[in-house]
CSV table of N, CA and C in Angstrom, one decimal:
chain,number,residue,atom,x,y,z
A,1,MET,N,-47.3,-181.4,39.6
A,1,MET,CA,-47.5,-180.2,38.9
A,1,MET,C,-47.1,-179.0,39.9
A,2,THR,N,-46.4,-178.1,39.4
A,2,THR,CA,-46.0,-176.9,40.2
A,2,THR,C,-47.2,-176.0,40.3
A,3,ALA,N,-47.0,-175.1,41.3
A,3,ALA,CA,-48.1,-174.1,41.5
A,3,ALA,C,-48.2,-173.2,40.3
A,4,ARG,N,-47.1,-172.9,39.7
A,4,ARG,CA,-47.2,-172.0,38.4
A,4,ARG,C,-48.0,-172.7,37.3
A,5,GLU,N,-47.7,-174.0,37.1
A,5,GLU,CA,-48.4,-174.7,36.1
A,5,GLU,C,-49.9,-174.9,36.4
A,6,ALA,N,-50.2,-175.1,37.7
A,6,ALA,CA,-51.6,-175.2,38.1
A,6,ALA,C,-52.3,-174.0,37.9
A,7,ILE,N,-51.7,-172.8,38.1
A,7,ILE,CA,-52.3,-171.5,37.8
A,7,ILE,C,-52.6,-171.4,36.3
A,8,LEU,N,-51.6,-171.7,35.5
A,8,LEU,CA,-51.8,-171.5,34.1
A,8,LEU,C,-52.9,-172.5,33.5
A,9,ARG,N,-53.0,-173.7,34.0
A,9,ARG,CA,-54.0,-174.6,33.6
A,9,ARG,C,-55.4,-174.2,34.1
A,10,ALA,N,-55.4,-173.7,35.3
A,10,ALA,CA,-56.7,-173.2,35.8
A,10,ALA,C,-57.2,-172.0,35.0
A,11,THR,N,-56.2,-171.1,34.6
A,11,THR,CA,-56.6,-170.0,33.8
A,11,THR,C,-57.2,-170.4,32.5
A,12,LEU,N,-56.6,-171.4,31.8
A,12,LEU,CA,-57.1,-171.9,30.6
A,12,LEU,C,-58.5,-172.5,30.8
A,13,ARG,N,-58.7,-173.2,31.9
A,13,ARG,CA,-60.0,-173.8,32.1
A,13,ARG,C,-61.1,-172.8,32.3
A,14,ILE,N,-60.8,-171.7,33.1
A,14,ILE,CA,-61.8,-170.7,33.4
A,14,ILE,C,-62.1,-169.9,32.1
A,15,ILE,N,-61.0,-169.6,31.3
A,15,ILE,CA,-61.3,-168.8,30.1
A,15,ILE,C,-62.1,-169.7,29.1
A,16,GLY,N,-61.8,-170.9,29.0
A,16,GLY,CA,-62.5,-171.8,28.1
A,16,GLY,C,-64.0,-172.0,28.4
A,17,GLU,N,-64.2,-172.0,29.7
A,17,GLU,CA,-65.6,-172.2,30.2
A,17,GLU,C,-66.4,-170.9,30.3
A,18,HIS,N,-65.8,-169.8,30.7
A,18,HIS,CA,-66.5,-168.6,31.0
A,18,HIS,C,-66.0,-167.4,30.2
A,19,GLY,N,-64.9,-167.5,29.6
A,19,GLY,CA,-64.3,-166.3,28.8
A,19,GLY,C,-63.4,-165.5,29.7
A,20,VAL,N,-62.7,-164.6,29.1
A,20,VAL,CA,-61.7,-163.8,29.7
A,20,VAL,C,-62.3,-162.8,30.8
A,21,PRO,N,-63.5,-162.3,30.5
A,21,PRO,CA,-64.1,-161.4,31.5
A,21,PRO,C,-64.4,-162.0,32.9
A,22,ALA,N,-64.5,-163.4,32.9
A,22,ALA,CA,-64.8,-164.1,34.1
A,22,ALA,C,-63.5,-164.3,35.0
A,23,LEU,N,-62.4,-163.9,34.5
A,23,LEU,CA,-61.1,-164.2,35.1
A,23,LEU,C,-60.9,-163.2,36.2
A,24,THR,N,-60.8,-163.7,37.4
A,24,THR,CA,-60.4,-162.9,38.6
A,24,THR,C,-59.2,-163.6,39.3
A,25,ASN,N,-58.4,-162.9,40.0
A,25,ASN,CA,-57.4,-163.6,40.8
A,25,ASN,C,-57.9,-164.6,41.8
A,26,ARG,N,-59.0,-164.2,42.4
A,26,ARG,CA,-59.6,-165.2,43.4
A,26,ARG,C,-60.1,-166.4,42.7
A,27,ARG,N,-60.7,-166.3,41.6
A,27,ARG,CA,-61.2,-167.4,40.9
A,27,ARG,C,-60.1,-168.3,40.4
A,28,ILE,N,-59.0,-167.7,39.8
A,28,ILE,CA,-57.9,-168.5,39.4
A,28,ILE,C,-57.2,-169.2,40.5
A,29,ALA,N,-57.0,-168.6,41.7
A,29,ALA,CA,-56.4,-169.2,42.8
A,29,ALA,C,-57.2,-170.4,43.3
A,30,ALA,N,-58.6,-170.2,43.4
A,30,ALA,CA,-59.4,-171.2,43.9
A,30,ALA,C,-59.4,-172.4,42.9
A,31,GLU,N,-59.5,-172.1,41.6
A,31,GLU,CA,-59.5,-173.2,40.6
A,31,GLU,C,-58.2,-174.0,40.6
A,32,ALA,N,-57.1,-173.2,40.8
A,32,ALA,CA,-55.7,-173.9,40.8
A,32,ALA,C,-55.4,-174.5,42.2
A,33,GLY,N,-56.1,-174.2,43.2
A,33,GLY,CA,-55.8,-174.8,44.5
A,33,GLY,C,-54.6,-174.2,45.2
A,34,VAL,N,-54.4,-172.9,44.9
A,34,VAL,CA,-53.2,-172.2,45.5
A,34,VAL,C,-53.7,-171.0,46.2
A,35,SER,N,-52.9,-170.4,47.0
A,35,SER,CA,-53.3,-169.2,47.7
A,35,SER,C,-53.2,-168.0,46.8
A,36,LEU,N,-53.9,-166.9,47.1
A,36,LEU,CA,-53.9,-165.7,46.3
A,36,LEU,C,-52.5,-165.1,46.2
A,37,GLY,N,-51.8,-165.3,47.3
A,37,GLY,CA,-50.4,-164.8,47.4
A,37,GLY,C,-49.5,-165.5,46.4
A,38,SER,N,-49.7,-166.8,46.3
A,38,SER,CA,-48.9,-167.6,45.3
A,38,SER,C,-49.2,-167.2,43.9
A,39,LEU,N,-50.5,-166.9,43.6
A,39,LEU,CA,-50.8,-166.4,42.3
A,39,LEU,C,-50.1,-165.1,42.0
A,40,THR,N,-50.2,-164.2,42.9
A,40,THR,CA,-49.5,-162.9,42.6
A,40,THR,C,-48.0,-162.9,42.7
A,41,TYR,N,-47.5,-163.9,43.4
A,41,TYR,CA,-46.0,-164.1,43.4
A,41,TYR,C,-45.6,-164.5,42.0
A,42,HIS,N,-46.3,-165.5,41.4
A,42,HIS,CA,-45.9,-166.0,40.1
A,42,HIS,C,-46.3,-165.1,38.9
A,43,PHE,N,-47.4,-164.4,39.1
A,43,PHE,CA,-47.9,-163.5,38.0
A,43,PHE,C,-48.4,-162.2,38.6
A,44,PRO,N,-47.5,-161.2,38.5
A,44,PRO,CA,-47.9,-159.9,39.1
A,44,PRO,C,-49.1,-159.2,38.5
A,45,SER,N,-49.4,-159.6,37.2
A,45,SER,CA,-50.6,-158.9,36.6
A,45,SER,C,-51.4,-160.0,35.8
A,46,GLN,N,-52.6,-159.7,35.5
A,46,GLN,CA,-53.4,-160.6,34.7
A,46,GLN,C,-52.9,-160.7,33.3
A,47,THR,N,-52.3,-159.7,32.8
A,47,THR,CA,-51.6,-159.8,31.5
A,47,THR,C,-50.5,-160.8,31.5
A,48,ASP,N,-49.8,-160.9,32.6
A,48,ASP,CA,-48.7,-161.9,32.7
A,48,ASP,C,-49.3,-163.3,32.7
A,49,VAL,N,-50.4,-163.5,33.4
A,49,VAL,CA,-51.0,-164.9,33.5
A,49,VAL,C,-51.6,-165.2,32.1
A,50,LEU,N,-52.2,-164.3,31.5
A,50,LEU,CA,-52.8,-164.5,30.2
A,50,LEU,C,-51.7,-164.8,29.1
A,51,ARG,N,-50.7,-164.1,29.1
A,51,ARG,CA,-49.6,-164.3,28.2
A,51,ARG,C,-49.0,-165.7,28.4
A,52,GLU,N,-48.7,-166.0,29.6
A,52,GLU,CA,-48.0,-167.3,29.9
A,52,GLU,C,-49.0,-168.5,29.6
A,53,SER,N,-50.2,-168.3,29.9
A,53,SER,CA,-51.2,-169.3,29.5
A,53,SER,C,-51.2,-169.6,28.0
A,54,MET,N,-51.2,-168.5,27.3
A,54,MET,CA,-51.2,-168.6,25.8
A,54,MET,C,-49.9,-169.3,25.4
A,55,LEU,N,-48.8,-169.0,25.9
A,55,LEU,CA,-47.5,-169.6,25.5
A,55,LEU,C,-47.5,-171.1,26.0
A,56,LEU,N,-48.1,-171.4,27.1
A,56,LEU,CA,-48.1,-172.9,27.5
A,56,LEU,C,-49.0,-173.6,26.5
A,57,PHE,N,-50.1,-173.1,26.1
A,57,PHE,CA,-50.9,-173.8,25.1
A,57,PHE,C,-50.1,-174.0,23.8
A,58,ALA,N,-49.5,-172.9,23.4
A,58,ALA,CA,-48.8,-173.0,22.1
A,58,ALA,C,-47.7,-174.0,22.2
A,59,HIS,N,-46.9,-174.1,23.3
A,59,HIS,CA,-45.9,-175.0,23.4
A,59,HIS,C,-46.4,-176.5,23.4
A,60,GLU,N,-47.5,-176.7,24.1
A,60,GLU,CA,-48.0,-178.1,24.1
A,60,GLU,C,-48.7,-178.5,22.8
A,61,GLU,N,-49.4,-177.5,22.2
A,61,GLU,CA,-50.0,-177.8,20.9
A,61,GLU,C,-49.0,-178.1,19.8
A,62,THR,N,-48.0,-177.3,19.8
A,62,THR,CA,-46.9,-177.5,18.8
A,62,THR,C,-46.2,-178.8,19.0
A,63,ALA,N,-46.0,-179.2,20.2
A,63,ALA,CA,-45.4,-180.5,20.4
A,63,ALA,C,-46.3,-181.6,20.0
A,64,ARG,N,-47.6,-181.5,20.3
A,64,ARG,CA,-48.6,-182.5,19.9
A,64,ARG,C,-48.7,-182.6,18.4
A,65,LEU,N,-48.7,-181.5,17.7
A,65,LEU,CA,-48.9,-181.5,16.3
A,65,LEU,C,-47.6,-182.0,15.6
A,66,ALA,N,-46.4,-181.6,16.2
A,66,ALA,CA,-45.1,-182.1,15.7
A,66,ALA,C,-45.0,-183.6,15.7
A,67,ALA,N,-45.5,-184.2,16.8
A,67,ALA,CA,-45.5,-185.7,16.9
A,67,ALA,C,-46.4,-186.3,15.8
A,68,ILE,N,-47.5,-185.7,15.5
A,68,ILE,CA,-48.4,-186.2,14.4
A,68,ILE,C,-47.6,-186.0,13.1
A,69,ALA,N,-47.0,-184.9,12.9
A,69,ALA,CA,-46.3,-184.7,11.6
A,69,ALA,C,-45.1,-185.6,11.5
A,70,ASP,N,-44.4,-185.9,12.6
A,70,ASP,CA,-43.4,-186.9,12.5
A,70,ASP,C,-43.9,-188.3,12.1
A,71,ARG,N,-45.0,-188.7,12.6
A,71,ARG,CA,-45.6,-190.0,12.3
A,71,ARG,C,-46.0,-190.0,10.8
A,72,ALA,N,-46.6,-188.9,10.3
A,72,ALA,CA,-47.0,-188.9,9.0
A,72,ALA,C,-45.9,-188.7,7.9
A,73,ALA,N,-44.8,-188.1,8.3
A,73,ALA,CA,-43.7,-187.8,7.4
A,73,ALA,C,-42.9,-189.0,7.1
A,74,GLY,N,-43.1,-190.1,7.7
A,74,GLY,CA,-42.3,-191.3,7.5
A,74,GLY,C,-42.2,-191.8,6.1
A,75,GLY,N,-43.3,-191.7,5.4
A,75,GLY,CA,-43.3,-192.3,4.1
A,75,GLY,C,-43.4,-191.3,2.9
A,76,ALA,N,-43.1,-190.1,3.1
A,76,ALA,CA,-43.2,-189.1,2.0
A,76,ALA,C,-44.5,-189.1,1.3
A,77,PRO,N,-45.6,-188.7,2.0
A,77,PRO,CA,-47.0,-188.9,1.5
A,77,PRO,C,-47.2,-187.9,0.3
A,78,SER,N,-48.2,-188.2,-0.5
A,78,SER,CA,-48.6,-187.2,-1.5
A,78,SER,C,-49.4,-186.1,-0.8
A,79,LEU,N,-49.6,-185.0,-1.6
A,79,LEU,CA,-50.4,-183.9,-1.1
A,79,LEU,C,-51.8,-184.4,-0.6
A,80,ALA,N,-52.4,-185.2,-1.4
A,80,ALA,CA,-53.8,-185.7,-1.1
A,80,ALA,C,-53.7,-186.6,0.2
A,81,GLU,N,-52.7,-187.4,0.4
A,81,GLU,CA,-52.6,-188.2,1.6
A,81,GLU,C,-52.3,-187.3,2.8
A,82,ALA,N,-51.5,-186.3,2.6
A,82,ALA,CA,-51.2,-185.4,3.7
A,82,ALA,C,-52.4,-184.6,4.1
A,83,ALA,N,-53.2,-184.1,3.1
A,83,ALA,CA,-54.4,-183.4,3.4
A,83,ALA,C,-55.4,-184.3,4.1
A,84,ALA,N,-55.5,-185.5,3.7
A,84,ALA,CA,-56.4,-186.4,4.4
A,84,ALA,C,-56.0,-186.7,5.8
A,85,THR,N,-54.7,-186.8,6.1
A,85,THR,CA,-54.2,-186.9,7.4
A,85,THR,C,-54.6,-185.7,8.3
A,86,VAL,N,-54.4,-184.5,7.7
A,86,VAL,CA,-54.7,-183.3,8.4
A,86,VAL,C,-56.2,-183.3,8.7
A,87,GLU,N,-57.0,-183.7,7.8
A,87,GLU,CA,-58.5,-183.7,8.0
A,87,GLU,C,-58.9,-184.7,9.1
A,88,GLN,N,-58.2,-185.8,9.1
A,88,GLN,CA,-58.5,-186.8,10.2
A,88,GLN,C,-58.1,-186.2,11.6
A,89,VAL,N,-57.0,-185.5,11.6
A,89,VAL,CA,-56.6,-184.9,12.9
A,89,VAL,C,-57.6,-183.9,13.3
A,90,LEU,N,-58.0,-183.0,12.4
A,90,LEU,CA,-58.9,-181.9,12.8
A,90,LEU,C,-60.2,-182.5,13.2
A,91,GLU,N,-60.7,-183.5,12.5
A,91,GLU,CA,-62.0,-184.1,12.9
A,91,GLU,C,-62.0,-184.8,14.2
A,92,SER,N,-60.8,-185.3,14.6
A,92,SER,CA,-60.7,-186.0,15.9
A,92,SER,C,-60.5,-185.1,17.1
A,93,MET,N,-60.3,-183.8,16.8
A,93,MET,CA,-60.1,-182.9,17.9
A,93,MET,C,-61.5,-182.6,18.6
A,94,THR,N,-61.5,-182.6,19.9
A,94,THR,CA,-62.7,-182.2,20.6
A,94,THR,C,-62.5,-180.7,20.9
A,95,PHE,N,-63.6,-180.1,21.3
A,95,PHE,CA,-63.5,-178.7,21.7
A,95,PHE,C,-64.0,-178.6,23.1
A,96,GLY,N,-63.2,-179.0,24.0
A,96,GLY,CA,-63.4,-178.8,25.5
A,96,GLY,C,-63.1,-177.4,25.9
A,97,ARG,N,-63.3,-177.1,27.1
A,97,ARG,CA,-63.0,-175.8,27.5
A,97,ARG,C,-61.5,-175.4,27.4
A,98,GLU,N,-60.6,-176.3,27.5
A,98,GLU,CA,-59.2,-175.9,27.3
A,98,GLU,C,-58.9,-175.6,25.9
A,99,ASP,N,-59.7,-176.3,25.0
A,99,ASP,CA,-59.5,-176.0,23.5
A,99,ASP,C,-60.0,-174.7,23.1
A,100,ILE,N,-61.1,-174.2,23.7
A,100,ILE,CA,-61.7,-173.0,23.4
A,100,ILE,C,-60.9,-171.8,24.0
A,101,ALA,N,-60.2,-172.0,25.1
A,101,ALA,CA,-59.5,-170.9,25.7
A,101,ALA,C,-58.4,-170.2,24.8
A,102,PRO,N,-57.7,-170.9,24.0
A,102,PRO,CA,-56.7,-170.2,23.2
A,102,PRO,C,-57.4,-169.3,22.2
A,103,LEU,N,-58.5,-169.7,21.7
A,103,LEU,CA,-59.3,-168.8,20.8
A,103,LEU,C,-59.7,-167.5,21.5
A,104,GLU,N,-60.1,-167.7,22.7
A,104,GLU,CA,-60.5,-166.5,23.6
A,104,GLU,C,-59.3,-165.6,23.8
A,105,LEU,N,-58.1,-166.3,24.0
A,105,LEU,CA,-56.9,-165.5,24.2
A,105,LEU,C,-56.4,-164.8,23.0
A,106,PHE,N,-56.6,-165.4,21.8
A,106,PHE,CA,-56.3,-164.7,20.6
A,106,PHE,C,-57.2,-163.5,20.4
A,107,LEU,N,-58.4,-163.6,20.7
A,107,LEU,CA,-59.3,-162.5,20.6
A,107,LEU,C,-58.9,-161.4,21.6
A,108,GLN,N,-58.6,-161.8,22.8
A,108,GLN,CA,-58.2,-160.9,23.8
A,108,GLN,C,-56.9,-160.1,23.4
A,109,ALA,N,-56.0,-160.8,22.7
A,109,ALA,CA,-54.8,-160.1,22.1
A,109,ALA,C,-55.2,-159.0,21.2
A,110,GLY,N,-56.3,-159.1,20.5
A,110,GLY,CA,-56.8,-158.1,19.6
A,110,GLY,C,-57.2,-156.8,20.4
A,111,ARG,N,-57.5,-157.0,21.7
A,111,ARG,CA,-57.9,-155.9,22.6
A,111,ARG,C,-56.8,-155.4,23.4
A,112,ASP,N,-55.9,-156.3,23.8
A,112,ASP,CA,-54.8,-156.0,24.7
A,112,ASP,C,-53.5,-156.1,24.0
A,113,HIS,N,-52.9,-155.0,23.6
A,113,HIS,CA,-51.6,-155.0,22.9
A,113,HIS,C,-50.5,-155.7,23.6
A,114,ASP,N,-50.6,-155.8,24.9
A,114,ASP,CA,-49.5,-156.5,25.7
A,114,ASP,C,-49.5,-158.0,25.4
A,115,LEU,N,-50.6,-158.5,24.9
A,115,LEU,CA,-50.7,-160.0,24.6
A,115,LEU,C,-50.3,-160.3,23.1
A,116,ARG,N,-50.1,-159.3,22.3
A,116,ARG,CA,-49.9,-159.6,20.9
A,116,ARG,C,-48.6,-160.3,20.6
A,117,GLY,N,-47.6,-160.0,21.4
A,117,GLY,CA,-46.3,-160.7,21.2
A,117,GLY,C,-46.4,-162.2,21.5
A,118,ALA,N,-47.2,-162.6,22.5
A,118,ALA,CA,-47.4,-164.0,22.8
A,118,ALA,C,-48.3,-164.6,21.7
A,119,ALA,N,-49.3,-163.9,21.2
A,119,ALA,CA,-50.1,-164.4,20.1
A,119,ALA,C,-49.3,-164.6,18.8
A,120,ALA,N,-48.4,-163.7,18.6
A,120,ALA,CA,-47.5,-163.8,17.4
A,120,ALA,C,-46.6,-165.0,17.5
A,121,ARG,N,-46.1,-165.2,18.7
A,121,ARG,CA,-45.2,-166.4,18.9
A,121,ARG,C,-46.0,-167.7,18.7
A,122,CYS,N,-47.3,-167.7,19.1
A,122,CYS,CA,-48.1,-168.9,18.9
A,122,CYS,C,-48.2,-169.2,17.4
A,123,PHE,N,-48.6,-168.1,16.6
A,123,PHE,CA,-48.7,-168.3,15.2
A,123,PHE,C,-47.4,-168.6,14.5
A,124,GLU,N,-46.3,-168.1,15.0
A,124,GLU,CA,-45.0,-168.4,14.4
A,124,GLU,C,-44.7,-169.9,14.7
A,125,ALA,N,-45.1,-170.4,15.8
A,125,ALA,CA,-44.9,-171.9,16.1
A,125,ALA,C,-45.8,-172.7,15.1
A,126,TYR,N,-47.0,-172.3,14.9
A,126,TYR,CA,-47.8,-173.0,13.9
A,126,TYR,C,-47.2,-173.0,12.5
A,127,GLU,N,-46.7,-171.8,12.2
A,127,GLU,CA,-46.1,-171.7,10.8
A,127,GLU,C,-44.8,-172.5,10.7
A,128,ARG,N,-44.0,-172.6,11.8
A,128,ARG,CA,-42.8,-173.4,11.7
A,128,ARG,C,-43.2,-174.9,11.5
A,129,LEU,N,-44.3,-175.3,12.2
A,129,LEU,CA,-44.7,-176.7,12.0
A,129,LEU,C,-45.3,-176.9,10.6
A,130,ALA,N,-46.0,-175.9,10.1
A,130,ALA,CA,-46.5,-176.0,8.7
A,130,ALA,C,-45.3,-176.1,7.7
A,131,VAL,N,-44.3,-175.4,7.9
A,131,VAL,CA,-43.1,-175.4,7.1
A,131,VAL,C,-42.5,-176.8,7.1
A,132,THR,N,-42.4,-177.4,8.3
A,132,THR,CA,-41.8,-178.7,8.5
A,132,THR,C,-42.6,-179.7,7.7
A,133,VAL,N,-44.0,-179.7,7.8
A,133,VAL,CA,-44.8,-180.6,7.1
A,133,VAL,C,-44.7,-180.4,5.6
A,134,LEU,N,-44.8,-179.1,5.2
A,134,LEU,CA,-44.7,-178.8,3.8
A,134,LEU,C,-43.4,-179.2,3.2
A,135,THR,N,-42.3,-179.1,3.9
A,135,THR,CA,-41.0,-179.5,3.5
A,135,THR,C,-41.0,-181.0,3.3
A,136,ALA,N,-41.5,-181.7,4.3
A,136,ALA,CA,-41.6,-183.2,4.2
A,136,ALA,C,-42.4,-183.7,3.0
A,137,LEU,N,-43.4,-182.9,2.6
A,137,LEU,CA,-44.1,-183.2,1.4
A,137,LEU,C,-43.4,-182.8,0.1
A,138,ASP,N,-42.2,-182.2,0.3
A,138,ASP,CA,-41.4,-181.8,-0.8
A,138,ASP,C,-42.1,-180.7,-1.6
A,139,MET,N,-42.8,-179.8,-0.9
A,139,MET,CA,-43.5,-178.7,-1.6
A,139,MET,C,-42.6,-177.6,-1.8
A,140,PRO,N,-42.6,-177.0,-3.0
A,140,PRO,CA,-41.7,-175.8,-3.3
A,140,PRO,C,-42.2,-174.6,-2.4
A,141,ASP,N,-41.2,-173.9,-2.0
A,141,ASP,CA,-41.4,-172.6,-1.2
A,141,ASP,C,-42.4,-172.8,0.0
A,142,PRO,N,-42.0,-173.7,0.9
A,142,PRO,CA,-42.9,-174.0,2.0
A,142,PRO,C,-43.1,-172.8,2.9
A,143,GLU,N,-42.1,-171.9,3.0
A,143,GLU,CA,-42.3,-170.7,3.8
A,143,GLU,C,-43.4,-169.8,3.3
A,144,ARG,N,-43.5,-169.7,2.0
A,144,ARG,CA,-44.6,-168.9,1.4
A,144,ARG,C,-46.0,-169.4,1.7
A,145,LEU,N,-46.1,-170.7,1.7
A,145,LEU,CA,-47.4,-171.4,1.8
A,145,LEU,C,-47.8,-171.6,3.3
A,146,ALA,N,-46.8,-171.5,4.2
A,146,ALA,CA,-47.1,-171.8,5.6
A,146,ALA,C,-48.2,-170.9,6.2
A,147,GLY,N,-48.1,-169.6,6.0
A,147,GLY,CA,-49.1,-168.7,6.6
A,147,GLY,C,-50.5,-168.9,6.1
A,148,PRO,N,-50.7,-169.1,4.8
A,148,PRO,CA,-52.0,-169.4,4.3
A,148,PRO,C,-52.6,-170.7,4.8
A,149,VAL,N,-51.7,-171.7,4.9
A,149,VAL,CA,-52.1,-173.0,5.4
A,149,VAL,C,-52.6,-172.9,6.9
A,150,VAL,N,-51.8,-172.2,7.7
A,150,VAL,CA,-52.2,-172.0,9.1
A,150,VAL,C,-53.6,-171.2,9.2
A,151,ALA,N,-53.7,-170.2,8.3
A,151,ALA,CA,-54.9,-169.4,8.3
A,151,ALA,C,-56.1,-170.2,7.9
A,152,LEU,N,-55.9,-171.1,6.9
A,152,LEU,CA,-57.0,-171.9,6.4
A,152,LEU,C,-57.4,-172.9,7.5
A,153,ILE,N,-56.5,-173.6,8.1
A,153,ILE,CA,-56.8,-174.5,9.2
A,153,ILE,C,-57.5,-173.8,10.4
A,154,ALA,N,-56.9,-172.7,10.8
A,154,ALA,CA,-57.5,-171.9,11.9
A,154,ALA,C,-59.0,-171.5,11.6
A,155,GLY,N,-59.2,-171.1,10.4
A,155,GLY,CA,-60.5,-170.7,9.9
A,155,GLY,C,-61.5,-171.9,9.9
A,156,LEU,N,-61.0,-173.0,9.4
A,156,LEU,CA,-61.9,-174.2,9.4
A,156,LEU,C,-62.2,-174.7,10.8
A,157,GLN,N,-61.3,-174.6,11.7
A,157,GLN,CA,-61.5,-175.0,13.1
A,157,GLN,C,-62.5,-174.0,13.8
A,158,LEU,N,-62.3,-172.7,13.5
A,158,LEU,CA,-63.2,-171.7,14.1
A,158,LEU,C,-64.7,-172.0,13.6
A,159,ARG,N,-64.8,-172.2,12.3
A,159,ARG,CA,-66.1,-172.5,11.7
A,159,ARG,C,-66.7,-173.8,12.4
A,160,ARG,N,-65.9,-174.8,12.5
A,160,ARG,CA,-66.4,-176.0,13.2
A,160,ARG,C,-66.8,-175.8,14.6
A,161,LEU,N,-66.0,-175.0,15.3
A,161,LEU,CA,-66.4,-174.6,16.7
A,161,LEU,C,-67.7,-173.9,16.8
A,162,ALA,N,-67.9,-172.9,15.9
A,162,ALA,CA,-69.0,-172.0,15.9
A,162,ALA,C,-70.3,-172.7,15.4
A,163,THR,N,-70.2,-173.7,14.5
A,163,THR,CA,-71.3,-174.3,13.9
A,163,THR,C,-71.5,-175.7,14.3
A,164,GLY,N,-70.5,-176.4,14.8
A,164,GLY,CA,-70.6,-177.8,15.2
A,164,GLY,C,-70.4,-178.7,14.0
A,165,GLU,N,-70.1,-178.2,12.9
A,165,GLU,CA,-69.8,-179.0,11.7
A,165,GLU,C,-68.6,-178.5,10.9
A,166,VAL,N,-68.1,-179.4,10.1
A,166,VAL,CA,-66.9,-179.0,9.3
A,166,VAL,C,-67.2,-178.1,8.3
A,167,GLY,N,-68.4,-178.2,7.7
A,167,GLY,CA,-68.8,-177.3,6.6
A,167,GLY,C,-68.9,-178.0,5.3
A,168,ARG,N,-69.1,-177.2,4.2
A,168,ARG,CA,-69.3,-177.8,2.9
A,168,ARG,C,-68.0,-178.3,2.3
A,169,THR,N,-66.9,-177.6,2.6
A,169,THR,CA,-65.6,-178.0,2.1
A,169,THR,C,-64.8,-178.6,3.2
A,170,SER,N,-64.4,-179.8,2.9
A,170,SER,CA,-63.6,-180.6,3.9
A,170,SER,C,-62.2,-179.9,4.0
A,171,PRO,N,-61.5,-180.1,5.1
A,171,PRO,CA,-60.1,-179.6,5.2
A,171,PRO,C,-59.2,-180.2,4.1
A,172,ALA,N,-59.4,-181.4,3.8
A,172,ALA,CA,-58.5,-182.1,2.7
A,172,ALA,C,-58.7,-181.4,1.4
A,173,VAL,N,-60.0,-181.1,1.0
A,173,VAL,CA,-60.3,-180.4,-0.2
A,173,VAL,C,-59.7,-179.0,-0.2
A,174,ALA,N,-59.9,-178.3,0.9
A,174,ALA,CA,-59.5,-176.9,1.0
A,174,ALA,C,-58.0,-176.8,0.9
A,175,LEU,N,-57.2,-177.7,1.6
A,175,LEU,CA,-55.8,-177.7,1.5
A,175,LEU,C,-55.3,-178.0,0.1
A,176,THR,N,-55.9,-179.0,-0.5
A,176,THR,CA,-55.5,-179.3,-1.9
A,176,THR,C,-55.8,-178.1,-2.8
A,177,MET,N,-56.9,-177.5,-2.7
A,177,MET,CA,-57.2,-176.3,-3.5
A,177,MET,C,-56.2,-175.2,-3.2
A,178,LEU,N,-55.8,-175.0,-2.0
A,178,LEU,CA,-54.9,-173.9,-1.6
A,178,LEU,C,-53.5,-174.2,-2.3
A,179,ALA,N,-53.1,-175.5,-2.2
A,179,ALA,CA,-51.8,-175.8,-2.8
A,179,ALA,C,-51.9,-175.7,-4.3
A,180,ALA,N,-53.0,-176.1,-4.9
A,180,ALA,CA,-53.1,-176.0,-6.4
A,180,ALA,C,-53.1,-174.5,-6.8
A,181,GLY,N,-53.8,-173.7,-6.0
A,181,GLY,CA,-53.9,-172.3,-6.3
A,181,GLY,C,-52.5,-171.6,-6.2
A,182,ALA,N,-51.7,-172.2,-5.4
A,182,ALA,CA,-50.3,-171.6,-5.2
A,182,ALA,C,-49.4,-172.1,-6.3
A,183,GLY,N,-49.9,-172.9,-7.2
A,183,GLY,CA,-49.1,-173.5,-8.3
A,183,GLY,C,-48.2,-174.6,-7.8
A,184,LEU,N,-48.6,-175.3,-6.8
A,184,LEU,CA,-47.8,-176.4,-6.3
A,184,LEU,C,-48.3,-177.7,-6.9
């Protein structure tokens, strides 16, 4: 692992465990096992390290979810089968500190306009993946449905993180209801 990647991963661990306010250059450097000079060489500002951490997460998460979508798309599943697969994936996800960090970064982007471009790129990646899955399901107008699907899944995951439970409506039911409401 390069020093740059170690810094980004350390940043995600710190944010996930303690939140953005706990982030200091010294703490990042110590967690990453690099010198303070190495940190400032790779990332001149905290905004830079936050933005790049967010983009690293988005890249890896998109690749992970795309692999799942590729496996599921092999047999042209029905909407109910696809929704059930999404539910299984969501329920299998753990919420370790690295998983909480992106949510903290999205909230920080609400406070720091310099991070909004990176946050937008993350959500664009999620929507591209949703379009791919919806297209594989032969859903009409997948571009129109992608944003609401991403918002629904993000909201269900936030609820699960905050409460420790999925809630009264399962992701499969919610996705099916969303598709039915869209006239699909």
